[in-house]
Coordinates of C-alpha atoms in Angstrom, one line a residue:
M781 CA 87.4 37.7 64.3
A782 CA 87.2 34.3 62.2
Y783 CA 84.7 33.4 59.7
K784 CA 81.9 31.2 60.8
A785 CA 79.9 28.7 59.1
V786 CA 76.0 28.7 59.1
T787 CA 73.2 26.4 58.3
I788 CA 70.0 27.6 56.1
K789 CA 67.0 25.6 56.3
A790 CA 63.9 26.0 53.9
G791 CA 61.1 27.9 55.6
K792 CA 57.5 26.9 55.7
G793 CA 56.1 25.5 52.1
G794 CA 59.7 25.7 51.1
F795 CA 62.1 23.5 48.9
G796 CA 65.7 22.0 49.2
G797 CA 68.4 22.3 51.8
P798 CA 69.6 22.6 54.4
L799 CA 72.5 24.2 52.9
T800 CA 76.0 24.5 55.1
L801 CA 77.9 27.7 54.0
V802 CA 81.5 27.7 54.7
P803 CA 83.2 31.1 54.0
T804 CA 86.7 31.2 52.7
A805 CA 89.5 33.7 52.1
T806 CA 88.2 33.9 48.3
R807 CA 84.5 33.0 48.6
N808 CA 83.3 35.6 51.1
K809 CA 80.7 37.7 49.2
V810 CA 77.0 37.4 50.1
V811 CA 75.3 38.8 46.9
S812 CA 71.7 40.1 47.3
I813 CA 69.9 40.2 44.0
T814 CA 66.4 41.1 45.4
G815 CA 65.8 44.9 44.4
G816 CA 65.7 47.7 47.0
G817 CA 69.3 46.9 48.4
I818 CA 70.4 44.3 50.8
H819 CA 67.7 42.0 51.9
P820 CA 67.3 41.1 55.5
V821 CA 68.2 37.5 54.9
A822 CA 71.4 38.6 53.1
A823 CA 72.2 40.6 55.8
K824 CA 71.3 38.2 58.5
I825 CA 74.0 35.6 56.7
A826 CA 76.6 38.3 56.3
E827 CA 76.5 39.4 60.1
M828 CA 76.7 35.5 61.4
T829 CA 79.4 34.7 58.8
G830 CA 81.3 37.9 58.9
C831 CA 81.4 38.0 55.3
E832 CA 80.5 41.2 53.2
A833 CA 77.3 41.6 51.8
V834 CA 76.9 43.1 48.3
D835 CA 74.0 44.5 46.5
G836 CA 74.1 42.7 43.2
F837 CA 72.1 45.3 41.3
S838 CA 74.5 47.8 41.7
T839 CA 77.8 45.9 42.3
G840 CA 79.4 43.3 40.1
V841 CA 80.9 40.4 41.8
P842 CA 83.1 37.6 40.1
D843 CA 81.5 34.0 40.4
N844 CA 84.5 32.6 42.2
E845 CA 84.0 35.2 45.0
I846 CA 80.3 34.6 45.7
M847 CA 79.5 32.3 48.7
V848 CA 75.9 32.6 48.2
A849 CA 73.4 34.6 46.2
I850 CA 70.1 35.7 47.8
V851 CA 67.4 35.9 45.0
D852 CA 63.5 36.8 45.5
C853 CA 62.5 34.8 42.2
G854 CA 58.8 33.7 41.7
G855 CA 59.8 30.8 39.3
T856 CA 61.5 32.4 36.4
A857 CA 65.1 31.7 35.0
R858 CA 66.8 33.6 37.8
C859 CA 66.2 30.7 40.3
G860 CA 68.2 28.4 38.1
V861 CA 71.1 30.7 37.1
Y862 CA 73.2 30.4 40.2
P863 CA 72.4 26.6 40.8
K864 CA 73.8 26.2 37.3
K865 CA 76.9 27.5 38.2
R866 CA 77.1 25.4 41.4
I867 CA 76.9 28.5 43.8
F868 CA 74.8 28.3 46.5
T869 CA 71.5 30.1 46.2
V870 CA 68.8 30.9 48.8
N871 CA 65.2 32.1 47.5
V872 CA 63.2 34.1 49.9
L873 CA 60.1 33.1 48.3
P874 CA 58.4 29.6 48.2
V875 CA 59.7 28.4 45.0
G876 CA 60.8 24.9 44.1
Q877 CA 62.3 23.0 40.8
T878 CA 60.7 25.3 38.0
G879 CA 61.4 27.6 35.5
P880 CA 63.4 26.8 32.3
L881 CA 66.7 26.1 34.5
A882 CA 64.7 23.7 36.9
K883 CA 66.9 20.7 36.2
F884 CA 69.9 22.6 37.9
I885 CA 67.8 23.6 41.2
T886 CA 68.8 20.7 43.5
E887 CA 68.3 20.3 47.1
D888 CA 72.1 20.3 47.9
I889 CA 72.7 23.8 46.1
Y890 CA 69.3 25.2 46.5
V891 CA 66.8 26.2 49.4
S892 CA 63.6 28.2 49.3
A893 CA 61.0 30.5 51.3
V894 CA 63.9 31.2 53.6
N895 CA 63.6 33.9 56.4
E896 CA 65.8 35.2 59.0
S897 CA 64.5 32.5 61.5
C898 CA 66.0 29.7 59.0
I899 CA 69.6 30.7 59.6
S900 CA 71.6 29.4 62.6
Y901 CA 75.3 28.6 63.1
A902 CA 76.4 25.1 62.0
E903 CA 78.0 22.5 63.8
E904 CA 81.7 22.0 63.6
V905 CA 82.6 21.6 59.9
A906 CA 86.2 20.9 60.3
V907 CA 87.3 17.1 59.1
E908 CA 88.6 15.1 62.2
E909 CA 91.3 12.7 62.3
A910 CA 90.5 9.1 62.4
P911 CA 90.7 7.7 66.1
S912 CA 94.0 6.1 67.1
G913 CA 92.9 2.7 67.6
G914 CA 92.8 1.8 64.0
E915 CA 93.0 3.2 60.6
M916 CA 89.7 4.2 58.9
K917 CA 89.1 4.2 55.1
S918 CA 86.9 5.9 52.6
V919 CA 84.5 3.6 50.3
T920 CA 82.6 4.4 47.3
I921 CA 79.1 3.1 46.8
K922 CA 77.5 2.9 43.6
A923 CA 74.0 2.3 42.6
G924 CA 73.1 -1.1 41.7
K925 CA 71.1 -2.5 38.5
G926 CA 67.8 -0.4 38.2
G927 CA 69.0 1.8 41.4
F928 CA 69.1 5.6 41.8
G929 CA 71.5 7.9 43.0
G930 CA 75.2 7.8 44.1
P931 CA 77.8 7.2 43.9
L932 CA 78.5 8.3 47.5
T933 CA 81.8 8.6 48.9
L934 CA 81.7 7.6 52.9
V935 CA 84.6 9.3 54.8
P936 CA 84.6 8.3 58.6
T937 CA 85.5 10.6 61.2
A938 CA 86.4 10.2 65.1
T939 CA 82.4 10.8 65.8
R940 CA 80.6 9.8 62.7
N941 CA 81.7 5.9 62.6
K942 CA 78.5 4.0 63.1
V943 CA 77.1 1.9 60.0
V944 CA 73.3 1.6 61.2
S945 CA 71.7 -1.2 59.8
I946 CA 67.8 -0.6 59.9
T947 CA 66.6 -3.8 57.9
G948 CA 65.1 -6.1 60.2
G949 CA 66.6 -9.2 61.0
G950 CA 70.1 -8.0 62.4
I951 CA 73.0 -6.9 60.5
H952 CA 72.5 -6.6 56.7
P953 CA 75.5 -8.2 54.5
V954 CA 75.9 -4.5 52.9
A955 CA 76.2 -2.9 56.1
A956 CA 78.4 -5.6 57.3
K957 CA 80.7 -5.1 54.1
I958 CA 81.0 -1.5 54.8
A959 CA 81.6 -1.7 58.1
E960 CA 84.5 -4.4 57.5
M961 CA 85.9 -2.1 54.7
T962 CA 85.9 1.2 56.5
G963 CA 86.9 0.0 59.8
C964 CA 83.9 1.4 61.5
E965 CA 81.1 0.0 63.9
A966 CA 77.9 -2.1 62.6
V967 CA 75.0 -1.4 64.5
D968 CA 71.4 -3.0 64.4
G969 CA 69.2 0.0 64.2
F970 CA 66.4 -2.0 65.9
S971 CA 68.0 -3.1 69.0
T972 CA 70.4 0.0 69.5
G973 CA 69.8 3.6 69.4
V974 CA 72.5 5.8 67.8
P975 CA 72.3 9.8 67.9
D976 CA 72.3 11.3 64.5
N977 CA 75.6 12.7 64.9
E978 CA 77.5 9.5 65.1
I979 CA 75.7 8.0 62.1
M980 CA 78.2 7.8 59.2
V981 CA 75.6 5.9 56.9
A982 CA 71.9 4.3 57.4
I983 CA 71.3 1.1 55.6
V984 CA 67.4 0.6 54.8
D985 CA 65.5 -1.9 52.8
C986 CA 62.6 0.5 52.3
G987 CA 60.1 -0.3 49.3
G988 CA 59.1 3.2 48.7
T989 CA 57.4 4.5 52.0
A990 CA 58.6 7.3 54.3
R991 CA 61.7 5.6 55.6
C992 CA 63.5 6.3 52.3
G993 CA 63.5 9.9 53.1
V994 CA 64.0 10.2 56.9
Y995 CA 67.7 10.0 56.8
P996 CA 68.2 12.0 53.7
K997 CA 66.0 14.6 55.2
K998 CA 68.5 14.7 58.1
R999 CA 71.3 15.1 55.3
I1000 CA 72.6 11.6 56.8
F1001 CA 74.0 9.2 53.8
T1002 CA 71.3 6.7 53.1
V1003 CA 71.9 3.4 51.2
N1004 CA 68.7 1.2 50.2
V1005 CA 69.1 -2.1 49.3
L1006 CA 66.0 -2.2 47.4
P1007 CA 65.7 -0.5 43.8
V1008 CA 63.6 2.6 45.0
G1009 CA 64.3 6.2 43.6
Q1010 CA 62.6 9.4 44.6
T1011 CA 59.3 8.3 45.8
G1012 CA 57.2 8.5 49.1
P1013 CA 56.2 11.5 51.0
L1014 CA 59.7 12.5 51.5
A1015 CA 60.7 12.2 47.9
K1016 CA 61.7 15.9 47.6
F1017 CA 64.8 15.0 50.2
I1018 CA 66.0 11.7 48.2
T1019 CA 68.7 13.1 46.2
P1020 CA 71.8 11.6 44.1
D1021 CA 74.2 13.5 46.6
I1022 CA 73.0 11.5 49.8
Y1023 CA 71.2 8.5 48.5
V1024 CA 71.9 5.3 46.6
S1025 CA 69.6 2.5 46.1
A1026 CA 69.8 -1.3 44.8
V1027 CA 72.8 -1.7 46.6
D1028 CA 74.6 -5.0 47.2
E1029 CA 78.0 -6.0 48.1
S1030 CA 79.6 -5.7 44.6
C1031 CA 78.6 -1.9 44.6
I1032 CA 81.1 -1.1 47.2
S1033 CA 84.6 -0.5 46.5
Y1034 CA 87.6 1.4 48.2
A1035 CA 87.5 5.5 47.4
D1036 CA 90.7 6.6 45.9
A1037 CA 92.9 9.0 47.4
S1038 CA 91.3 12.1 46.2
A1039 CA 88.3 11.3 48.2
A1040 CA 90.2 11.8 51.6
P1041 CA 89.7 15.3 53.3
A1042 CA 91.9 18.1 52.8
P1043 CA 94.8 18.8 55.3
K1044 CA 93.8 21.6 57.6
P1045 CA 95.7 25.0 57.2
S1046 CA 98.6 25.3 59.5
A1047 CA 98.2 27.9 62.4
G1048 CA 100.8 29.9 61.1
T1049 CA 99.4 30.5 57.5
P1050 CA 99.2 34.3 56.9
T1051 CA 96.2 36.0 56.5
N1052 CA 95.5 38.7 53.8
P1053 CA 94.1 41.7 55.4
A1054 CA 92.1 42.6 52.5
T1055 CA 89.9 39.3 52.9
A1056 CA 90.0 39.1 56.8
P1057 CA 86.5 38.4 58.2
K1058 CA 84.5 41.4 59.6
T1059 CA 82.9 41.7 62.8
K1060 CA 79.2 42.0 63.4
A1061 CA 79.4 45.6 64.1
Q1062 CA 81.5 46.2 60.9
A1063 CA 79.1 43.8 59.0
K1064 CA 75.9 45.6 60.3
E1065 CA 77.6 49.2 59.5
E1066 CA 78.5 48.6 55.7
I1067 CA 74.9 47.2 55.3
A1068 CA 73.2 50.1 56.7
K1069 CA 75.1 52.3 54.5
M1070 CA 74.3 50.4 51.6
N1071 CA 70.7 50.3 52.4
E1072 CA 70.4 54.1 53.0
G1073 CA 67.7 55.4 50.8
K1074 CA 66.7 52.4 49.2
E1075 CA 63.5 51.8 51.1
K1076 CA 61.0 49.8 49.3
N1077 CA 58.0 52.0 48.0
L1078 CA 54.3 50.8 48.5
A1079 CA 53.9 49.4 45.1
T1080 CA 57.1 47.3 45.5
R1081 CA 55.6 46.0 48.9
I1082 CA 52.3 45.3 47.2
G1083 CA 53.8 43.4 44.3
I1084 CA 56.0 41.2 46.6
A1085 CA 52.8 40.2 48.8
I1086 CA 50.9 39.5 45.9
G1087 CA 53.7 37.5 44.2
G1088 CA 54.0 35.6 47.3
I1089 CA 50.6 34.4 47.5
V1090 CA 50.5 33.5 44.0
N1091 CA 53.6 31.1 44.5
K1092 CA 52.1 29.5 47.4
F1093 CA 49.2 28.4 45.4
Y1094 CA 51.5 27.4 42.4
A1095 CA 53.6 25.5 44.7
A1096 CA 50.7 23.6 46.3
G1097 CA 49.4 22.6 43.0
R1098 CA 52.7 21.6 41.6
E1099 CA 53.2 19.4 44.9
T1100 CA 49.5 17.8 44.5
I1101 CA 50.5 16.7 40.8
D1102 CA 53.7 15.6 41.8
I1103 CA 52.5 13.3 44.6
T1104 CA 49.9 11.9 42.6
V1105 CA 52.2 11.0 39.6
K1106 CA 54.9 9.5 41.5
T1107 CA 52.8 7.9 44.4
I1108 CA 49.3 7.2 43.7
L1109 CA 49.0 6.3 40.2
P1110 CA 52.1 3.5 40.5
F1111 CA 50.1 2.2 43.3
M1112 CA 47.0 1.9 41.3
A1113 CA 48.8 0.5 38.4
F1114 CA 50.5 -2.1 40.9
V1115 CA 46.9 -3.3 42.1
S1116 CA 45.9 -3.6 38.6
M1117 CA 48.8 -5.7 37.6
I1118 CA 47.7 -8.1 40.5
L1119 CA 44.3 -8.3 39.5
G1120 CA 45.4 -9.2 36.1
I1121 CA 47.7 -11.7 36.8
I1122 CA 45.1 -13.3 39.2
S1123 CA 42.3 -13.4 36.7
A1124 CA 44.6 -14.7 33.8
S1125 CA 46.7 -17.3 35.5
G1126 CA 43.5 -19.2 37.1
A1127 CA 45.3 -18.7 40.7
G1128 CA 42.0 -17.0 42.1
D1129 CA 40.5 -20.8 42.2
V1130 CA 43.7 -22.0 44.1
I1131 CA 43.5 -18.9 46.7
A1132 CA 39.6 -19.6 46.8
N1133 CA 40.3 -23.1 48.0
T1134 CA 43.5 -22.3 50.5
I1135 CA 42.6 -19.0 51.9
S1136 CA 39.0 -18.8 51.9
P1137 CA 38.4 -21.4 54.8
I1138 CA 40.9 -19.3 56.8
A1139 CA 39.9 -15.8 56.1
S1140 CA 36.1 -16.6 56.7
T1141 CA 36.0 -17.3 60.2
L1142 CA 37.3 -15.2 63.4
P1143 CA 40.0 -17.7 64.8
G1144 CA 41.5 -17.9 61.2
M1145 CA 41.7 -14.0 61.1
V1146 CA 42.9 -14.0 64.6
A1147 CA 45.7 -16.6 63.9
V1148 CA 46.8 -14.8 60.8
S1149 CA 46.9 -11.5 62.9
F1150 CA 49.1 -13.2 65.4
I1151 CA 51.5 -14.5 62.9
C1152 CA 52.0 -11.1 61.3
A1153 CA 52.5 -9.5 64.7
I1154 CA 55.3 -12.1 66.0
P1155 CA 58.4 -9.6 66.6
F1156 CA 60.9 -11.3 64.5
I1157 CA 58.5 -11.5 61.5
S1158 CA 56.9 -8.2 61.4
P1159 CA 59.8 -6.0 60.7
V1160 CA 60.6 -8.2 57.5
L1161 CA 57.0 -8.1 56.4
G1162 CA 56.6 -4.6 56.9
P1163 CA 59.1 -2.7 54.1
G1164 CA 56.8 -0.9 51.4
A1165 CA 53.8 -2.6 52.8
V1166 CA 54.1 -5.1 49.5
I1167 CA 52.9 -8.0 51.6
A1168 CA 49.8 -6.3 53.0
Q1169 CA 49.1 -4.7 49.5
V1170 CA 49.4 -8.3 48.0
V1171 CA 47.3 -10.2 50.6
G1172 CA 44.9 -7.2 50.7
T1173 CA 44.3 -7.4 47.0
L1174 CA 43.8 -11.4 47.0
L1175 CA 41.2 -11.0 49.6
G1176 CA 39.4 -8.2 48.0
V1177 CA 39.0 -10.5 44.9
Q1178 CA 37.6 -13.3 46.9
I1179 CA 35.2 -11.2 48.6
G1180 CA 34.0 -9.8 45.6
M1181 CA 33.7 -13.3 44.1
G1182 CA 31.7 -14.3 47.0
N1183 CA 34.1 -16.9 48.3
I1184 CA 34.5 -15.0 51.5
P1185 CA 31.4 -13.1 53.1
P1186 CA 31.7 -9.4 53.1
Q1187 CA 31.3 -8.9 56.8
Y1188 CA 35.0 -10.3 57.1
A1189 CA 36.4 -7.3 55.1
L1190 CA 37.0 -5.2 58.2
P1191 CA 38.4 -8.1 60.4
A1192 CA 40.7 -9.1 57.3
L1193 CA 42.0 -5.3 57.1
F1194 CA 43.3 -5.4 60.6
A1195 CA 44.5 -9.3 60.5
I1196 CA 46.9 -8.6 57.6
D1197 CA 48.0 -5.1 58.8
A1198 CA 49.4 -6.3 62.1
Q1199 CA 52.8 -5.6 61.2
V1200 CA 52.2 -2.1 59.6
G1201 CA 54.8 0.4 60.8
C1202 CA 57.1 -2.3 62.5
D1203 CA 60.0 -1.7 60.0
F1204 CA 59.8 2.0 60.8
I1205 CA 59.8 2.1 64.5
P1206 CA 63.4 3.1 65.2
V1207 CA 63.3 5.4 62.2
G1208 CA 60.2 7.2 63.5
M1209 CA 61.6 7.4 67.2
S1210 CA 64.8 8.7 65.5
L1211 CA 62.7 11.2 63.9
G1212 CA 61.0 12.3 67.0
E1213 CA 64.5 12.8 68.5
A1214 CA 64.1 10.2 71.1
E1215 CA 67.2 9.3 73.1
P1216 CA 69.2 6.2 72.1
E1217 CA 68.1 4.4 75.6
T1218 CA 64.4 5.3 74.6
I1219 CA 64.9 3.7 71.3
E1220 CA 66.4 0.5 72.6
L1221 CA 63.4 -0.2 75.0
G1222 CA 60.7 1.5 72.6
V1223 CA 61.6 -0.8 69.8
P1224 CA 60.9 -4.2 71.4
A1225 CA 58.0 -3.0 73.7
I1226 CA 56.2 -1.8 70.5
L1227 CA 56.8 -4.9 68.6
Y1228 CA 55.5 -7.3 71.5
S1229 CA 52.5 -5.1 71.9
R1230 CA 51.7 -5.8 68.6
L1231 CA 50.9 -9.5 69.7
I1232 CA 48.4 -8.2 71.8
T1233 CA 46.8 -5.2 69.9
G1234 CA 46.8 -7.0 66.5
P1235 CA 44.5 -9.9 67.2
V1236 CA 42.3 -7.5 69.7
A1237 CA 41.8 -5.2 66.8
V1238 CA 40.7 -8.1 64.6
V1239 CA 38.1 -9.1 67.3
I1240 CA 36.9 -5.6 67.7
A1241 CA 36.5 -5.0 64.0
Y1242 CA 34.7 -8.4 63.8
F1243 CA 31.8 -7.1 66.3
F1244 CA 31.8 -3.8 64.6
S1245 CA 31.0 -5.5 61.2
I1246 CA 28.1 -7.4 62.6
G1247 CA 25.0 -6.1 60.4
L1248 CA 27.3 -3.7 58.2
Y1249 CA 26.3 -5.4 54.9
S1250 CA 23.2 -6.9 55.9

């Protein structure tokens, strides 16, 4: 029986991953450091991979033989001990980056809240040869000035050979440069759907919304042309090993020879019987013997249950603080800065004389909505919702100063937001696992529908605001 690779995803409320475990002739031990024998998660991994499950409390295993360590750590140093050694770590409790070794707990080496349902066989992990049609080359992409993440080394294969540009306005120059240097195909993600398993790298221009994290969440290399780091609702998936930002054409270079995939072992390579993979029956039998007489008593079970409840509340509090600090407070600071600039520069008077006549009439609002919803403009206005934030702040100031009647606040909201989400349409459909044909037809359909729904929303909002402020 050959070794098999498995993929482990985070469970409900978990952090990190997914991890792909690939056993080798030397790294073939699944070490359970949970107390009470071999944990069911460790047993499941050993059974599916053909590796040996070891009780870490009774048997010592050298670090260079450990494929993965299974722990039940509630947030102490044990969570980070194995990640610090760059050993894959699976925590059965919902614990994230915490404890004295928190900086070593990263999504590429650690996953938590794992149960048996989170484990599945991995797709083919062997590196494929480049297609015979032409030679493909690897490239390295570094972060630009003020950027985050990387460097990333992109190695094209026979299946993963698409550079998908999801930036609006056709193929971005960065995507074109990567395609040219690697020999891959550049694809406009707004007009053509591409299956996830064919995407080598996704190029985005996201200012900090969900789009930054959608492809990193799928473990697809992501290049952001804007200087954006770990932010947005999917910030925890944005890690330096899968994401790089502030990238321009000067950040791309050919990778050295060391980045090329290692050659496959020849079919005639002898196998050491001592390290040969076990069958499922053998793995189950060994684990059953090791667990004999090690059933958890009532006190242990109660302690584990209480620990799990406490950790859930602790994780919820930590995530709330994290979102507040990384997302809400920066937005408040941005709005305050805009208001300060308007007040100090005297731009408010200019805006009052130019915008107010348009924003204080229904036809003016409908015209603004129509312009924002034009299909070739809306994807460009969407990234980061920056345009809507700035214009919304300007209109809010004018309403507060009395230059625009307050009853136009609600229609104005819909007028300046007709383009919202247009930059996210192909990404959202991909996230929903839509077929490539559905994406190709769905993107233009939604973009053109905004030309109708945008102005209609303004009119509806206008009538609903009648008498609202009287």
